[in-house]
Amino acid sequence: MAVDLLGGDSAPAVVVDGALRACQADPALHLLLVGPAEAADEFLDAFDPAEHGRVTRMPIAPGERVESWVESGVRSAVLAVAQGAADAVISAGNTGATVTSAALGLGRWPGVRRPPLAAVLPTGAGRLVLLDVGSSVDPDEETMAMHARLGAAYASVVHGVAAPRVGLLTIGTERGKGDRLRRALPPALAALDLPGGARYAGLVEGNDVVSGTAADVVVTDGFTGNILLKGLEAAYAELGPPLTDGAPPPRAALLLGVAGTVVVCHGAASGPDVAAGIGFAADLHRRAAVAAMADMIEAQRGV
């Protein structure tokens, strides 16, 4: 797992803490620490010397600008995956830099112009895939249609949902509600041949996202999705999530539509959040989930 030590509001300390927690929880985990040599040394000083063979360092030297230094970390982590030196990237850094680095460094799946970030939310009925949550803030109809297909594949492969229901987030379920994009999309989504036996379930509202009864996948633009995600995170932190049969998912999103496993953690992620994000990425890799989703999308495209 290539871990971007420079990503996050409190990096590198919180990332080092999360990486330590992840390694201690999973004895089979190997890490590639990408970032300042001092931060990697801090990790090794706190880690069992007998286990140092599970850790490789990729030092990143400071640049003239903090922005260039920070962005070079995630670019290097992506390059490690592209070259086969790592199996996944985990970063809590700038979303734009991560998405751009992944799209350019790993390549996009056929037909994917703007890779979306997909988050999994706890709901009253189980779990729900929400996308996009921050990558494409101003998508067009074609992009949203592709995101519906990607979300359906995610729900089917990663969560084993049979025939996922795909909903479009808007301000009301009556016909004609929403802005121009939301008014134009329903006929296009209804006509789509979605992977995994998914079907378009119609318009959904914010309350449907919390209940989870109307859809298994909810599609929206990255601007709206990011606001909704952060609002729900804050509410659940204060009141607790509605899910009662398990712990809430990590504060992390999977970048869909690129040829590799890229997990983006919340910038304000804590050490346990980063650890959960690393564990999430490792699980996806072990299950070959990204390749399975790509195969599903490509097979469905060829039908």
mmCIF file of N, CA, C and O in Angstrom, residues 135-188:
data_model
loop_
_atom_site.group_PDB
_atom_site.id
_atom_site.type_symbol
_atom_site.label_atom_id
_atom_site.label_comp_id
_atom_site.label_asym_id
_atom_site.label_seq_id
_atom_site.Cartn_x
_atom_site.Cartn_y
_atom_site.Cartn_z
ATOM 1 N N SER A 135 -15.184 14.925 -7.051
ATOM 2 C CA SER A 135 -14.279 14.952 -8.193
ATOM 3 C C SER A 135 -14.795 15.834 -9.329
ATOM 4 O O SER A 135 -14.100 16.741 -9.778
ATOM 5 N N SER A 136 -16.017 15.587 -9.799
ATOM 6 C CA SER A 136 -16.600 16.331 -10.924
ATOM 7 C C SER A 136 -17.680 17.269 -10.406
ATOM 8 O O SER A 136 -18.815 16.860 -10.181
ATOM 9 N N VAL A 137 -17.327 18.524 -10.206
ATOM 10 C CA VAL A 137 -18.275 19.457 -9.594
ATOM 11 C C VAL A 137 -19.291 20.007 -10.599
ATOM 12 O O VAL A 137 -20.338 20.512 -10.211
ATOM 13 N N ASP A 138 -18.999 19.910 -11.886
ATOM 14 C CA ASP A 138 -19.918 20.460 -12.886
ATOM 15 C C ASP A 138 -20.027 19.500 -14.076
ATOM 16 O O ASP A 138 -19.641 19.837 -15.199
ATOM 17 N N PRO A 139 -20.571 18.291 -13.854
ATOM 18 C CA PRO A 139 -20.598 17.285 -14.913
ATOM 19 C C PRO A 139 -21.698 17.534 -15.936
ATOM 20 O O PRO A 139 -22.665 18.235 -15.663
ATOM 21 N N ASP A 140 -21.545 16.917 -17.104
ATOM 22 C CA ASP A 140 -22.598 16.971 -18.102
ATOM 23 C C ASP A 140 -23.402 15.673 -18.043
ATOM 24 O O ASP A 140 -23.149 14.793 -17.209
ATOM 25 N N GLU A 141 -24.380 15.540 -18.930
ATOM 26 C CA GLU A 141 -25.273 14.378 -18.901
ATOM 27 C C GLU A 141 -24.518 13.078 -19.149
ATOM 28 O O GLU A 141 -24.766 12.064 -18.488
ATOM 29 N N GLU A 142 -23.597 13.097 -20.098
ATOM 30 C CA GLU A 142 -22.845 11.887 -20.419
ATOM 31 C C GLU A 142 -22.013 11.420 -19.233
ATOM 32 O O GLU A 142 -21.914 10.219 -18.946
ATOM 33 N N THR A 143 -21.409 12.380 -18.532
ATOM 34 C CA THR A 143 -20.606 12.041 -17.361
ATOM 35 C C THR A 143 -21.468 11.443 -16.262
ATOM 36 O O THR A 143 -21.103 10.430 -15.645
ATOM 37 N N MET A 144 -22.627 12.034 -16.009
ATOM 38 C CA MET A 144 -23.516 11.513 -14.967
ATOM 39 C C MET A 144 -24.022 10.111 -15.316
ATOM 40 O O MET A 144 -24.173 9.248 -14.445
ATOM 41 N N ALA A 145 -24.286 9.878 -16.594
ATOM 42 C CA ALA A 145 -24.737 8.556 -17.021
ATOM 43 C C ALA A 145 -23.649 7.514 -16.773
ATOM 44 O O ALA A 145 -23.918 6.399 -16.297
ATOM 45 N N MET A 146 -22.398 7.857 -17.083
ATOM 46 C CA MET A 146 -21.297 6.945 -16.809
ATOM 47 C C MET A 146 -21.144 6.709 -15.317
ATOM 48 O O MET A 146 -20.878 5.585 -14.870
ATOM 49 N N HIS A 147 -21.345 7.730 -14.522
ATOM 50 C CA HIS A 147 -21.239 7.566 -13.076
ATOM 51 C C HIS A 147 -22.320 6.629 -12.543
ATOM 52 O O HIS A 147 -22.091 5.882 -11.583
ATOM 53 N N ALA A 148 -23.483 6.656 -13.156
ATOM 54 C CA ALA A 148 -24.538 5.715 -12.767
ATOM 55 C C ALA A 148 -24.082 4.283 -13.021
ATOM 56 O O ALA A 148 -24.315 3.378 -12.199
ATOM 57 N N ARG A 149 -23.436 4.058 -14.145
ATOM 58 C CA ARG A 149 -22.939 2.733 -14.476
ATOM 59 C C ARG A 149 -21.823 2.306 -13.512
ATOM 60 O O ARG A 149 -21.779 1.159 -13.052
ATOM 61 N N LEU A 150 -20.921 3.239 -13.210
ATOM 62 C CA LEU A 150 -19.832 2.928 -12.292
ATOM 63 C C LEU A 150 -20.361 2.632 -10.884
ATOM 64 O O LEU A 150 -19.884 1.702 -10.218
ATOM 65 N N GLY A 151 -21.328 3.404 -10.433
ATOM 66 C CA GLY A 151 -21.907 3.173 -9.113
ATOM 67 C C GLY A 151 -22.608 1.834 -9.021
ATOM 68 O O GLY A 151 -22.540 1.141 -7.998
ATOM 69 N N ALA A 152 -23.289 1.448 -10.099
ATOM 70 C CA ALA A 152 -23.965 0.151 -10.119
ATOM 71 C C ALA A 152 -22.951 -0.984 -10.031
ATOM 72 O O ALA A 152 -23.158 -1.972 -9.297
ATOM 73 N N ALA A 153 -21.846 -0.865 -10.762
ATOM 74 C CA ALA A 153 -20.804 -1.885 -10.712
ATOM 75 C C ALA A 153 -20.186 -1.969 -9.318
ATOM 76 O O ALA A 153 -19.903 -3.060 -8.809
ATOM 77 N N TYR A 154 -19.975 -0.821 -8.695
ATOM 78 C CA TYR A 154 -19.412 -0.773 -7.336
ATOM 79 C C TYR A 154 -20.325 -1.514 -6.356
ATOM 80 O O TYR A 154 -19.866 -2.372 -5.584
ATOM 81 N N ALA A 155 -21.608 -1.195 -6.365
ATOM 82 C CA ALA A 155 -22.547 -1.832 -5.445
ATOM 83 C C ALA A 155 -22.610 -3.332 -5.685
ATOM 84 O O ALA A 155 -22.701 -4.128 -4.743
ATOM 85 N N SER A 156 -22.557 -3.726 -6.938
ATOM 86 C CA SER A 156 -22.662 -5.138 -7.284
ATOM 87 C C SER A 156 -21.416 -5.913 -6.868
ATOM 88 O O SER A 156 -21.514 -6.964 -6.222
ATOM 89 N N VAL A 157 -20.229 -5.396 -7.222
ATOM 90 C CA VAL A 157 -18.986 -6.130 -6.975
ATOM 91 C C VAL A 157 -18.535 -6.045 -5.526
ATOM 92 O O VAL A 157 -18.219 -7.056 -4.890
ATOM 93 N N VAL A 158 -18.493 -4.843 -4.972
ATOM 94 C CA VAL A 158 -17.923 -4.648 -3.635
ATOM 95 C C VAL A 158 -18.896 -5.026 -2.532
ATOM 96 O O VAL A 158 -18.508 -5.600 -1.514
ATOM 97 N N HIS A 159 -20.176 -4.721 -2.726
ATOM 98 C CA HIS A 159 -21.152 -4.984 -1.669
ATOM 99 C C HIS A 159 -22.112 -6.122 -1.974
ATOM 100 O O HIS A 159 -22.993 -6.426 -1.158
ATOM 101 N N GLY A 160 -21.946 -6.746 -3.127
ATOM 102 C CA GLY A 160 -22.762 -7.912 -3.446
ATOM 103 C C GLY A 160 -24.242 -7.635 -3.577
ATOM 104 O O GLY A 160 -25.066 -8.524 -3.314
ATOM 105 N N VAL A 161 -24.599 -6.427 -3.981
ATOM 106 C CA VAL A 161 -26.010 -6.081 -4.130
ATOM 107 C C VAL A 161 -26.524 -6.653 -5.452
ATOM 108 O O VAL A 161 -25.973 -6.371 -6.519
ATOM 109 N N ALA A 162 -27.557 -7.447 -5.390
ATOM 110 C CA ALA A 162 -28.149 -8.006 -6.598
ATOM 111 C C ALA A 162 -29.093 -6.979 -7.210
ATOM 112 O O ALA A 162 -29.963 -6.437 -6.523
ATOM 113 N N ALA A 163 -28.916 -6.703 -8.495
ATOM 114 C CA ALA A 163 -29.756 -5.742 -9.207
ATOM 115 C C ALA A 163 -29.878 -4.427 -8.441
ATOM 116 O O ALA A 163 -30.961 -4.052 -7.986
ATOM 117 N N PRO A 164 -28.775 -3.689 -8.276
ATOM 118 C CA PRO A 164 -28.820 -2.431 -7.511
ATOM 119 C C PRO A 164 -29.808 -1.427 -8.098
ATOM 120 O O PRO A 164 -29.959 -1.319 -9.314
ATOM 121 N N ARG A 165 -30.461 -0.704 -7.193
ATOM 122 C CA ARG A 165 -31.371 0.373 -7.597
ATOM 123 C C ARG A 165 -30.574 1.672 -7.644
ATOM 124 O O ARG A 165 -29.937 2.045 -6.663
ATOM 125 N N VAL A 166 -30.613 2.350 -8.773
ATOM 126 C CA VAL A 166 -29.849 3.581 -8.974
ATOM 127 C C VAL A 166 -30.798 4.771 -8.996
ATOM 128 O O VAL A 166 -31.719 4.824 -9.819
ATOM 129 N N GLY A 167 -30.579 5.717 -8.091
ATOM 130 C CA GLY A 167 -31.422 6.903 -8.023
ATOM 131 C C GLY A 167 -30.641 8.162 -8.359
ATOM 132 O O GLY A 167 -29.418 8.202 -8.235
ATOM 133 N N LEU A 168 -31.359 9.180 -8.777
ATOM 134 C CA LEU A 168 -30.772 10.487 -9.100
ATOM 135 C C LEU A 168 -31.180 11.477 -8.021
ATOM 136 O O LEU A 168 -32.375 11.692 -7.781
ATOM 137 N N LEU A 169 -30.195 12.098 -7.354
ATOM 138 C CA LEU A 169 -30.476 13.029 -6.264
ATOM 139 C C LEU A 169 -30.958 14.366 -6.811
ATOM 140 O O LEU A 169 -30.326 14.965 -7.682
ATOM 141 N N THR A 170 -32.098 14.831 -6.298
ATOM 142 C CA THR A 170 -32.628 16.132 -6.684
ATOM 143 C C THR A 170 -33.454 16.693 -5.524
ATOM 144 O O THR A 170 -33.392 16.177 -4.406
ATOM 145 N N ILE A 171 -34.215 17.745 -5.774
ATOM 146 C CA ILE A 171 -34.910 18.444 -4.690
ATOM 147 C C ILE A 171 -36.359 18.003 -4.523
ATOM 148 O O ILE A 171 -37.071 18.540 -3.684
ATOM 149 N N GLY A 172 -36.799 17.035 -5.299
ATOM 150 C CA GLY A 172 -38.163 16.538 -5.177
ATOM 151 C C GLY A 172 -38.365 15.392 -6.146
ATOM 152 O O GLY A 172 -37.672 15.288 -7.158
ATOM 153 N N THR A 173 -39.292 14.517 -5.841
ATOM 154 C CA THR A 173 -39.502 13.349 -6.690
ATOM 155 C C THR A 173 -40.550 13.575 -7.779
ATOM 156 O O THR A 173 -40.769 12.702 -8.611
ATOM 157 N N GLU A 174 -41.173 14.768 -7.789
ATOM 158 C CA GLU A 174 -42.143 15.050 -8.842
ATOM 159 C C GLU A 174 -41.427 15.309 -10.166
ATOM 160 O O GLU A 174 -40.320 15.844 -10.195
ATOM 161 N N ARG A 175 -42.059 14.955 -11.247
ATOM 162 C CA ARG A 175 -41.483 15.144 -12.569
ATOM 163 C C ARG A 175 -41.190 16.634 -12.810
ATOM 164 O O ARG A 175 -42.006 17.496 -12.493
ATOM 165 N N GLY A 176 -40.015 16.909 -13.386
ATOM 166 C CA GLY A 176 -39.650 18.279 -13.709
ATOM 167 C C GLY A 176 -38.942 19.012 -12.589
ATOM 168 O O GLY A 176 -38.600 20.189 -12.748
ATOM 169 N N LYS A 177 -38.690 18.338 -11.469
ATOM 170 C CA LYS A 177 -37.994 18.984 -10.358
ATOM 171 C C LYS A 177 -36.495 19.112 -10.645
ATOM 172 O O LYS A 177 -35.909 18.295 -11.343
ATOM 173 N N GLY A 178 -35.881 20.144 -10.089
ATOM 174 C CA GLY A 178 -34.440 20.293 -10.184
ATOM 175 C C GLY A 178 -34.003 21.248 -11.272
ATOM 176 O O GLY A 178 -34.810 21.883 -11.949
ATOM 177 N N ASP A 179 -32.694 21.342 -11.449
ATOM 178 C CA ASP A 179 -32.125 22.229 -12.460
ATOM 179 C C ASP A 179 -32.174 21.572 -13.841
ATOM 180 O O ASP A 179 -32.738 20.481 -14.008
ATOM 181 N N ARG A 180 -31.567 22.230 -14.818
ATOM 182 C CA ARG A 180 -31.631 21.722 -16.189
ATOM 183 C C ARG A 180 -31.079 20.302 -16.302
ATOM 184 O O ARG A 180 -31.651 19.438 -16.964
ATOM 185 N N LEU A 181 -29.939 20.058 -15.640
ATOM 186 C CA LEU A 181 -29.310 18.747 -15.720
ATOM 187 C C LEU A 181 -30.220 17.668 -15.146
ATOM 188 O O LEU A 181 -30.387 16.604 -15.746
ATOM 189 N N ARG A 182 -30.812 17.934 -13.978
ATOM 190 C CA ARG A 182 -31.680 16.928 -13.348
ATOM 191 C C ARG A 182 -32.973 16.711 -14.130
ATOM 192 O O ARG A 182 -33.551 15.629 -14.109
ATOM 193 N N ARG A 183 -33.445 17.729 -14.816
ATOM 194 C CA ARG A 183 -34.659 17.558 -15.624
ATOM 195 C C ARG A 183 -34.380 16.753 -16.889
ATOM 196 O O ARG A 183 -35.245 16.034 -17.385
ATOM 197 N N ALA A 184 -33.141 16.856 -17.389
ATOM 198 C CA ALA A 184 -32.798 16.165 -18.636
ATOM 199 C C ALA A 184 -32.364 14.722 -18.412
ATOM 200 O O ALA A 184 -32.508 13.885 -19.313
ATOM 201 N N LEU A 185 -31.843 14.413 -17.240
ATOM 202 C CA LEU A 185 -31.222 13.114 -17.023
ATOM 203 C C LEU A 185 -32.173 11.918 -16.896
ATOM 204 O O LEU A 185 -31.830 10.824 -17.375
ATOM 205 N N PRO A 186 -33.329 12.033 -16.242
ATOM 206 C CA PRO A 186 -34.149 10.831 -16.025
ATOM 207 C C PRO A 186 -34.411 9.973 -17.255
ATOM 208 O O PRO A 186 -34.223 8.742 -17.193
ATOM 209 N N PRO A 187 -34.810 10.539 -18.407
ATOM 210 C CA PRO A 187 -35.021 9.664 -19.577
ATOM 211 C C PRO A 187 -33.748 8.939 -20.002
ATOM 212 O O PRO A 187 -33.792 7.766 -20.387
ATOM 213 N N ALA A 188 -32.603 9.637 -19.908
ATOM 214 C CA ALA A 188 -31.337 9.016 -20.292
ATOM 215 C C ALA A 188 -30.959 7.888 -19.342
ATOM 216 O O ALA A 188 -30.504 6.817 -19.776
#
